[in-house]
Coordinates of C-alpha atoms in Angstrom, one line a residue:
Chain A
M7 CA -66.8 -147.4 -190.3
P8 CA -67.0 -148.2 -186.9
R9 CA -66.8 -145.2 -184.4
T10 CA -63.5 -146.5 -183.0
L11 CA -62.0 -146.7 -186.5
R12 CA -63.1 -143.2 -187.3
V13 CA -61.5 -141.8 -184.3
I14 CA -58.5 -143.6 -185.0
Y15 CA -58.2 -142.8 -188.7
S16 CA -59.3 -138.8 -187.9
A17 CA -56.1 -138.7 -185.4
F18 CA -54.0 -140.5 -187.9
R19 CA -55.0 -137.9 -190.7
M20 CA -54.3 -134.9 -188.3
A21 CA -51.0 -136.3 -187.2
M22 CA -50.2 -136.6 -191.2
L23 CA -51.2 -133.2 -191.7
H24 CA -49.0 -131.7 -188.8
W25 CA -46.4 -133.6 -189.6
M26 CA -46.2 -132.4 -193.5
A27 CA -47.1 -129.2 -192.3
D28 CA -44.0 -129.1 -189.7
P29 CA -41.5 -130.8 -191.5
Q30 CA -38.8 -129.9 -188.8
W31 CA -39.3 -133.6 -187.7
V32 CA -37.2 -134.9 -190.3
I33 CA -34.3 -134.1 -188.3
P34 CA -34.7 -136.6 -185.3
N35 CA -36.8 -139.1 -187.2
V36 CA -35.1 -139.3 -190.3
I37 CA -31.8 -137.5 -190.3
A38 CA -31.0 -139.0 -186.9
P39 CA -31.4 -142.6 -187.5
F40 CA -29.8 -142.5 -190.8
V41 CA -26.7 -140.8 -189.3
F42 CA -26.7 -144.1 -186.7
T43 CA -27.0 -146.5 -189.6
F44 CA -24.1 -144.6 -191.5
V45 CA -21.8 -144.9 -188.5
A46 CA -22.8 -148.8 -188.1
L47 CA -22.2 -149.4 -191.6
T48 CA -18.7 -147.3 -191.7
L49 CA -17.7 -150.0 -188.6
F50 CA -19.3 -152.9 -190.4
K51 CA -17.5 -151.8 -193.7
E52 CA -14.7 -154.7 -193.5
A53 CA -16.9 -157.4 -191.8
S54 CA -17.9 -160.2 -193.7
G55 CA -21.3 -162.1 -193.3
S56 CA -24.6 -160.8 -192.6
F57 CA -23.2 -157.2 -190.6
G58 CA -25.0 -155.0 -193.4
L59 CA -28.2 -156.4 -192.8
Y60 CA -27.8 -156.0 -189.1
A61 CA -26.9 -152.3 -189.3
V62 CA -29.4 -151.4 -192.0
L63 CA -32.5 -153.4 -190.4
G64 CA -31.1 -152.0 -187.2
G65 CA -31.2 -148.4 -188.1
G66 CA -34.5 -148.7 -189.6
M67 CA -35.8 -150.2 -186.0
M68 CA -34.5 -147.2 -184.6
G69 CA -36.1 -145.0 -187.3
M70 CA -39.4 -146.6 -186.3
W71 CA -38.8 -146.4 -182.4
G72 CA -37.7 -142.9 -182.6
N73 CA -40.5 -141.6 -184.6
T74 CA -43.1 -143.6 -182.4
L75 CA -41.2 -142.0 -179.1
Y76 CA -41.3 -138.5 -180.6
S77 CA -45.0 -138.4 -181.6
S78 CA -45.7 -140.1 -178.1
G79 CA -43.9 -137.3 -176.4
F80 CA -44.5 -134.5 -178.5
A81 CA -48.1 -135.3 -179.4
I82 CA -49.1 -133.9 -176.2
E83 CA -46.8 -131.1 -175.8
F84 CA -47.8 -130.3 -179.0
E85 CA -51.4 -129.6 -177.8
K86 CA -50.1 -127.9 -174.9
W87 CA -48.2 -125.3 -177.1
Q88 CA -51.5 -125.0 -179.3
G89 CA -53.7 -124.8 -176.4
T90 CA -55.7 -127.5 -177.7
L91 CA -55.3 -130.1 -175.1
E92 CA -58.2 -129.5 -172.8
E93 CA -60.4 -129.9 -176.2
V94 CA -58.8 -132.9 -177.1
V95 CA -59.3 -134.5 -173.4
A96 CA -62.6 -133.2 -173.1
T97 CA -63.9 -134.6 -176.5
P98 CA -66.5 -137.7 -176.0
S99 CA -63.9 -140.1 -178.0
N100 CA -61.4 -142.2 -176.1
L101 CA -58.0 -140.3 -175.5
L102 CA -56.3 -143.9 -175.9
H103 CA -57.9 -144.2 -179.6
V104 CA -56.5 -140.3 -180.5
I105 CA -53.1 -141.2 -179.3
A106 CA -53.2 -144.4 -180.8
G107 CA -53.9 -142.8 -184.3
R108 CA -51.0 -140.6 -184.1
S109 CA -48.7 -143.4 -182.8
I110 CA -49.5 -145.3 -186.0
S111 CA -49.2 -142.4 -188.3
N112 CA -45.5 -141.4 -187.0
A113 CA -44.6 -145.6 -186.8
L114 CA -45.8 -145.6 -190.5
F115 CA -43.3 -142.5 -191.1
G116 CA -40.7 -144.7 -189.4
L117 CA -41.4 -147.4 -191.9
V118 CA -40.8 -145.1 -194.7
N119 CA -37.4 -144.2 -193.2
M120 CA -36.7 -147.8 -193.0
V121 CA -37.3 -148.3 -196.8
A122 CA -35.2 -145.1 -197.2
I123 CA -32.4 -146.4 -195.3
L124 CA -32.5 -149.9 -197.2
L125 CA -32.6 -148.0 -200.7
I126 CA -29.7 -145.5 -199.4
A127 CA -27.5 -148.6 -198.0
S128 CA -28.3 -150.5 -201.3
L129 CA -27.5 -148.0 -203.9
G130 CA -24.8 -145.9 -201.6
F131 CA -23.2 -148.6 -199.6
R132 CA -23.7 -151.6 -202.1
V133 CA -25.0 -153.4 -199.0
P134 CA -26.3 -156.9 -200.4
L135 CA -30.1 -156.9 -199.2
G136 CA -31.2 -159.7 -200.8
V137 CA -34.3 -160.3 -198.7
A138 CA -34.9 -164.4 -198.4
N139 CA -38.5 -164.1 -198.0
P140 CA -40.4 -160.8 -199.1
I141 CA -43.8 -161.7 -197.6
L142 CA -43.0 -162.9 -194.1
F143 CA -40.3 -159.9 -194.2
A144 CA -43.3 -157.3 -194.8
L145 CA -45.6 -159.1 -192.5
S146 CA -42.9 -159.1 -189.3
I147 CA -42.2 -155.3 -190.1
A148 CA -45.8 -154.7 -190.1
L149 CA -46.5 -156.3 -186.8
T150 CA -43.4 -155.1 -185.4
L151 CA -44.7 -151.5 -186.3
L152 CA -47.9 -152.1 -184.3
S153 CA -46.0 -153.6 -181.1
V154 CA -43.7 -150.3 -181.3
S155 CA -46.8 -148.0 -181.6
A156 CA -48.3 -150.1 -178.7
L157 CA -45.4 -149.4 -176.6
G158 CA -45.7 -145.8 -177.6
L159 CA -49.1 -145.6 -176.1
I160 CA -47.9 -146.7 -172.5
F161 CA -45.5 -143.7 -172.7
A162 CA -48.3 -141.2 -173.9
S163 CA -50.2 -142.0 -171.1
A164 CA -47.8 -141.1 -168.8
F165 CA -46.3 -137.9 -170.8
V166 CA -50.0 -136.5 -170.1
L167 CA -49.2 -136.1 -166.5
T168 CA -45.7 -134.4 -166.8
R169 CA -44.1 -131.1 -168.0
S170 CA -40.9 -133.2 -169.0
A171 CA -42.4 -135.3 -172.0
Q172 CA -39.8 -134.1 -174.2
V173 CA -36.8 -134.8 -171.6
F174 CA -38.3 -138.4 -171.2
T175 CA -38.6 -138.8 -175.1
N176 CA -34.9 -137.8 -175.6
G177 CA -33.7 -139.8 -172.4
L178 CA -35.4 -142.9 -173.5
E179 CA -34.3 -143.5 -177.1
F180 CA -30.9 -145.1 -176.5
P181 CA -32.1 -147.5 -173.8
I182 CA -34.7 -148.9 -175.8
Y183 CA -32.0 -149.1 -179.0
V184 CA -29.4 -150.9 -176.2
V185 CA -32.1 -153.1 -174.5
S186 CA -33.5 -154.1 -177.4
G187 CA -31.0 -155.3 -179.3
S188 CA -31.3 -153.2 -182.5
M189 CA -27.9 -153.3 -184.0
F190 CA -26.4 -156.2 -182.3
P191 CA -27.6 -159.6 -180.6
I192 CA -28.7 -159.3 -177.2
G193 CA -26.7 -162.3 -175.9
L194 CA -23.7 -159.4 -175.6
L195 CA -25.7 -157.5 -172.9
P196 CA -25.3 -158.6 -169.4
F197 CA -27.6 -161.0 -168.4
W198 CA -29.6 -159.2 -165.7
V199 CA -30.5 -156.8 -168.8
H200 CA -32.1 -160.0 -170.7
P201 CA -35.4 -159.7 -168.3
A202 CA -35.9 -156.1 -169.7
S203 CA -35.2 -157.0 -173.2
Y204 CA -37.6 -160.1 -173.4
T205 CA -40.4 -157.5 -172.2
L206 CA -40.0 -155.5 -175.1
G207 CA -42.0 -156.3 -178.4
P208 CA -39.4 -154.7 -180.7
T209 CA -36.8 -157.3 -179.3
W210 CA -38.8 -159.9 -180.7
G211 CA -40.0 -158.1 -183.8
I212 CA -36.4 -157.1 -184.8
E213 CA -35.3 -160.9 -184.4
A214 CA -38.2 -162.1 -186.5
I215 CA -37.4 -159.2 -189.0
R216 CA -33.8 -160.5 -189.4
M217 CA -34.9 -164.3 -189.8
A218 CA -37.4 -163.3 -192.5
A219 CA -34.5 -161.4 -194.4
S220 CA -32.2 -164.3 -194.0
Q221 CA -33.9 -167.7 -194.2
G222 CA -36.2 -168.7 -197.6
N223 CA -37.8 -171.1 -195.5
V224 CA -38.4 -169.7 -191.7
T225 CA -38.2 -172.2 -188.9
L226 CA -40.5 -172.5 -185.9
A227 CA -38.3 -169.7 -184.3
F228 CA -39.4 -167.2 -186.5
W229 CA -43.3 -168.0 -185.4
L230 CA -42.2 -168.0 -181.6
N231 CA -40.8 -164.7 -182.2
V232 CA -43.9 -163.4 -184.0
G233 CA -46.2 -164.9 -181.4
V234 CA -44.9 -163.6 -178.5
M235 CA -44.4 -160.1 -179.9
L236 CA -48.1 -160.2 -180.5
L237 CA -48.7 -161.2 -177.1
I238 CA -46.3 -158.7 -175.5
T239 CA -48.5 -156.2 -178.0
F240 CA -51.5 -157.2 -176.8
A241 CA -50.3 -156.7 -173.0
Y242 CA -49.3 -153.3 -174.1
V243 CA -52.6 -152.2 -175.4
M244 CA -54.0 -153.3 -172.1
V245 CA -51.8 -151.7 -169.8
A246 CA -52.3 -148.4 -171.9
A247 CA -55.8 -148.3 -171.9
F248 CA -55.8 -149.0 -168.0
L249 CA -53.2 -146.1 -167.6
F250 CA -55.2 -143.9 -170.0
K251 CA -58.4 -144.5 -168.0
K252 CA -56.4 -143.5 -164.8
V253 CA -54.6 -140.5 -166.0
E254 CA -57.9 -139.0 -167.6
T255 CA -59.8 -139.6 -164.3
K256 CA -56.8 -138.0 -162.3
S257 CA -56.3 -135.0 -164.8
R258 CA -60.4 -134.3 -164.8
R259 CA -60.4 -134.7 -160.9
D260 CA -57.3 -132.6 -160.0
G261 CA -58.0 -129.7 -163.1
T262 CA -54.2 -129.6 -163.4
L263 CA -53.9 -131.0 -167.2
V264 CA -52.6 -127.9 -168.7
Q265 CA -50.3 -126.8 -165.6
A266 CA -48.7 -130.4 -165.7
Chain B
M5 CA -21.2 -100.0 -171.7
S6 CA -18.6 -100.9 -169.2
L7 CA -17.0 -104.2 -169.2
S8 CA -18.1 -104.7 -165.5
H9 CA -21.5 -103.9 -166.8
S10 CA -21.6 -106.4 -169.5
L11 CA -20.1 -108.9 -167.4
R12 CA -23.0 -108.6 -164.9
I13 CA -25.2 -109.2 -167.5
F14 CA -23.4 -111.9 -168.8
L15 CA -23.3 -113.8 -165.6
S16 CA -26.7 -112.7 -164.6
S17 CA -28.1 -113.9 -167.8
A18 CA -26.2 -117.2 -167.5
Q19 CA -27.3 -117.8 -164.2
F20 CA -31.2 -117.3 -164.9
S21 CA -31.3 -119.2 -168.2
F22 CA -29.7 -122.3 -166.1
R23 CA -32.1 -121.7 -163.5
A24 CA -35.3 -121.2 -165.7
Q25 CA -35.0 -124.7 -167.3
F26 CA -35.9 -125.8 -164.3
G27 CA -39.4 -124.4 -164.3
W28 CA -40.2 -127.4 -166.8
L29 CA -37.5 -129.9 -165.7
Y30 CA -37.4 -131.8 -162.5
P31 CA -33.6 -131.6 -160.9
P32 CA -33.7 -135.4 -160.7
M33 CA -35.0 -135.9 -164.2
Y34 CA -31.9 -133.6 -165.3
L35 CA -29.5 -135.8 -163.3
T36 CA -31.2 -138.8 -164.8
F37 CA -31.0 -137.4 -168.3
K38 CA -27.1 -136.6 -167.5
F39 CA -26.0 -139.8 -166.3
V40 CA -28.4 -142.6 -167.8
T41 CA -28.6 -141.3 -171.5
S42 CA -25.1 -140.7 -171.6
L43 CA -24.4 -144.6 -170.4
A44 CA -27.1 -145.8 -172.6
Q45 CA -25.5 -143.8 -175.7
M46 CA -22.1 -145.1 -174.7
A47 CA -23.1 -148.8 -174.2
F48 CA -24.9 -148.6 -177.5
F49 CA -21.7 -148.0 -179.5
V50 CA -19.8 -150.1 -177.3
F51 CA -21.8 -153.0 -178.1
V52 CA -21.7 -152.6 -181.5
G53 CA -18.0 -152.5 -181.0
Q54 CA -17.9 -155.8 -179.0
F55 CA -20.3 -157.4 -181.5
L56 CA -17.7 -156.8 -184.1
I57 CA -14.7 -158.1 -181.7
T58 CA -16.6 -161.3 -180.8
T59 CA -17.3 -162.2 -184.2
G60 CA -13.7 -161.6 -185.4
N61 CA -14.4 -158.6 -187.4
A62 CA -12.5 -156.0 -185.4
S63 CA -9.5 -155.9 -182.9
T64 CA -10.6 -154.7 -179.4
D65 CA -9.0 -151.1 -180.4
I66 CA -12.5 -150.3 -182.0
V67 CA -13.7 -149.8 -178.8
A68 CA -11.2 -147.2 -177.7
Y69 CA -12.3 -145.4 -181.1
V70 CA -15.9 -145.6 -180.5
A71 CA -15.8 -144.8 -176.9
I72 CA -13.7 -141.8 -177.1
G73 CA -15.5 -140.4 -180.2
N74 CA -18.9 -141.1 -178.6
A75 CA -17.8 -139.0 -175.6
M76 CA -16.8 -136.0 -177.5
Q77 CA -20.0 -136.1 -179.8
A78 CA -21.8 -135.9 -175.9
L79 CA -21.0 -132.2 -176.3
S80 CA -23.3 -131.9 -179.7
W81 CA -26.3 -132.1 -177.7
N82 CA -26.2 -129.6 -175.4
T83 CA -24.1 -126.8 -177.4
V84 CA -26.3 -127.3 -180.5
F85 CA -29.7 -128.4 -179.3
S86 CA -30.0 -126.3 -176.2
V87 CA -28.5 -123.1 -177.5
I88 CA -30.7 -123.4 -180.6
N89 CA -33.8 -123.7 -178.3
I90 CA -33.1 -120.6 -176.2
T91 CA -35.3 -118.2 -178.5
S92 CA -37.7 -121.1 -179.3
H93 CA -38.7 -121.5 -175.4
D94 CA -39.0 -117.8 -175.3
K95 CA -41.5 -118.1 -177.7
W96 CA -43.5 -120.6 -176.3
D97 CA -42.9 -119.5 -172.9
G98 CA -44.1 -115.8 -174.4
T99 CA -40.9 -114.1 -172.8
L100 CA -39.4 -113.3 -175.9
P101 CA -41.0 -109.7 -176.5
L102 CA -39.6 -109.0 -172.6
V103 CA -36.3 -110.3 -173.5
L104 CA -36.0 -108.1 -176.4
A105 CA -37.6 -105.0 -174.5
T106 CA -34.8 -105.2 -171.8
P107 CA -32.4 -102.3 -172.2
A108 CA -29.6 -105.0 -171.8
H109 CA -27.1 -105.1 -174.3
R110 CA -28.0 -108.0 -176.7
L111 CA -24.5 -109.6 -177.0
P112 CA -23.7 -110.4 -173.4
L113 CA -27.5 -111.2 -172.9
F114 CA -27.5 -113.8 -175.5
V115 CA -23.9 -115.1 -175.3
G116 CA -24.4 -115.5 -171.5
R117 CA -27.5 -117.4 -171.8
A118 CA -25.8 -119.9 -174.6
M119 CA -22.5 -120.2 -172.7
I120 CA -23.9 -121.7 -169.6
H121 CA -25.3 -124.5 -172.3
V122 CA -21.8 -124.8 -173.4
F123 CA -20.2 -125.5 -170.0
D124 CA -23.2 -127.7 -169.1
G125 CA -22.1 -129.6 -172.2
M126 CA -18.7 -130.0 -170.9
L127 CA -20.0 -131.4 -167.9
S128 CA -21.6 -134.3 -170.1
V129 CA -18.5 -134.5 -171.9
G130 CA -16.6 -135.2 -168.4
I131 CA -19.5 -137.9 -167.7
S132 CA -19.1 -139.7 -171.1
F133 CA -15.4 -139.7 -171.0
A134 CA -15.9 -141.4 -167.2
Y135 CA -17.8 -144.1 -169.2
A136 CA -15.5 -144.5 -171.9
M137 CA -12.4 -145.1 -169.6
I138 CA -14.4 -147.6 -168.0
A139 CA -15.4 -149.3 -171.1
I140 CA -11.6 -149.2 -172.7
W141 CA -10.4 -150.3 -169.3
N142 CA -12.9 -153.3 -169.5
Y143 CA -11.7 -154.3 -173.0
T144 CA -8.1 -153.9 -172.2
Q145 CA -8.1 -156.2 -169.0

C-alpha cells in the first residue's frame, strides 16, 4: 500500500476505534439529524409530490455534514485533551493525511446515518422512497461524501490554531444547512447568498442526489452538478493542503500548539 | 449556613462560571455564536416553511408556528448543553478536585454555576424571538 494511503487508512481506523469506544457522538451525529428529519417529515406530512424525498435526503445530508464538522473540530480538541497533539504533529506523516483519514471515517458514519434515516422514514413514516437510478444515486452520494470530507479538511486546518474549535463547530452547522439548501431549493434564498451556495460542494451534491433519486434517465444537468462538485472538491483539497502547511509551519515556529 | 452566605456563594460561583468560559472562548466569538447561529437556525426552519408555502402545501401561518417554536427551542442549548458540561469542563481543566475540596456548600455553588447559563439561555431566546418577529412580520405584510 502506498505510504499516503497507509497513513489515511491508519487514521481512518483509529477514528473508527475512537468512535466506537466513545459512543456519545451518537447524539450530535445520529440523533440530532434524525430529529430534524422527523420535524421536516412532520411539516411535510400533508404535502404532495416529492417532499418526503426532500426531507429525508436533506436530513441524511445534514447528518453527513454534522459528522464531518464534528470530526474536524473535535479531532484536534480530542488530541489536546488526550495530550497527543504534539506527537501527531511531530510525526513524519503529513498532518493533512491524518486528518483526511478521520474526516472520511466520520463522513462514512454520516452515510450510515443517511441509510438509517432512509429506512426509518420508509418503514416508520411510509414515505415513498423509490430511487429511480440506484447506481447513480450511490455514486452521487459517494462523491458528495468525499466533497463534504474535503470541506471538513479546510475547517480542520483552522481548528488547529484555535481553542474555540468547539464553538466554530457548533456555529457553522446551521449556516451550512441553510446555504447548501439541504432541505429546500436554494432559489428560495436571497440572491446575495447564492455565490456562497455555489462555492459549496454539498450544494451541487444534494442536487445530483435528488436528480438520481427522482429521474430514471438523468439529464446533462446531473453530470454538470457532479462535474462542478468534483472541481470544487479538488479546489478544497488544494486549499486544505496549503493551509495545513502554513498552520503546521506556524505551530512549529511559535511553539504554541497546545496553548492555542 | 446563613442565607446571605449561601447567596454570596451563589452569586460568586455564577459570576465566576460565566467569566471562566472566556478562558477558552473569545468574546467576539461568543457574540457571533449568540447572534449568527440563532439567525441561521431560524432561517433554516423559516425557509423550510417558505418552501411549503411557495409550493401551495401550507398557509403563511406555518411561519409563525415554526419561528416561535424555534425561538423557544433556543433555550435548550444553554440550559441543557452548557449545564451538563459544567462538571465535564472541570474534569478536562483539572479543576474538579479543587471545586469538591472547597468548604463552600455544594447546593448554592452548583446551582449558581448552572443558573448563569439558564439566564444566558433566556438571552438566546430573546434574540431568537426578535428574529422570529422579523420573519413573521415579513410574511404577514
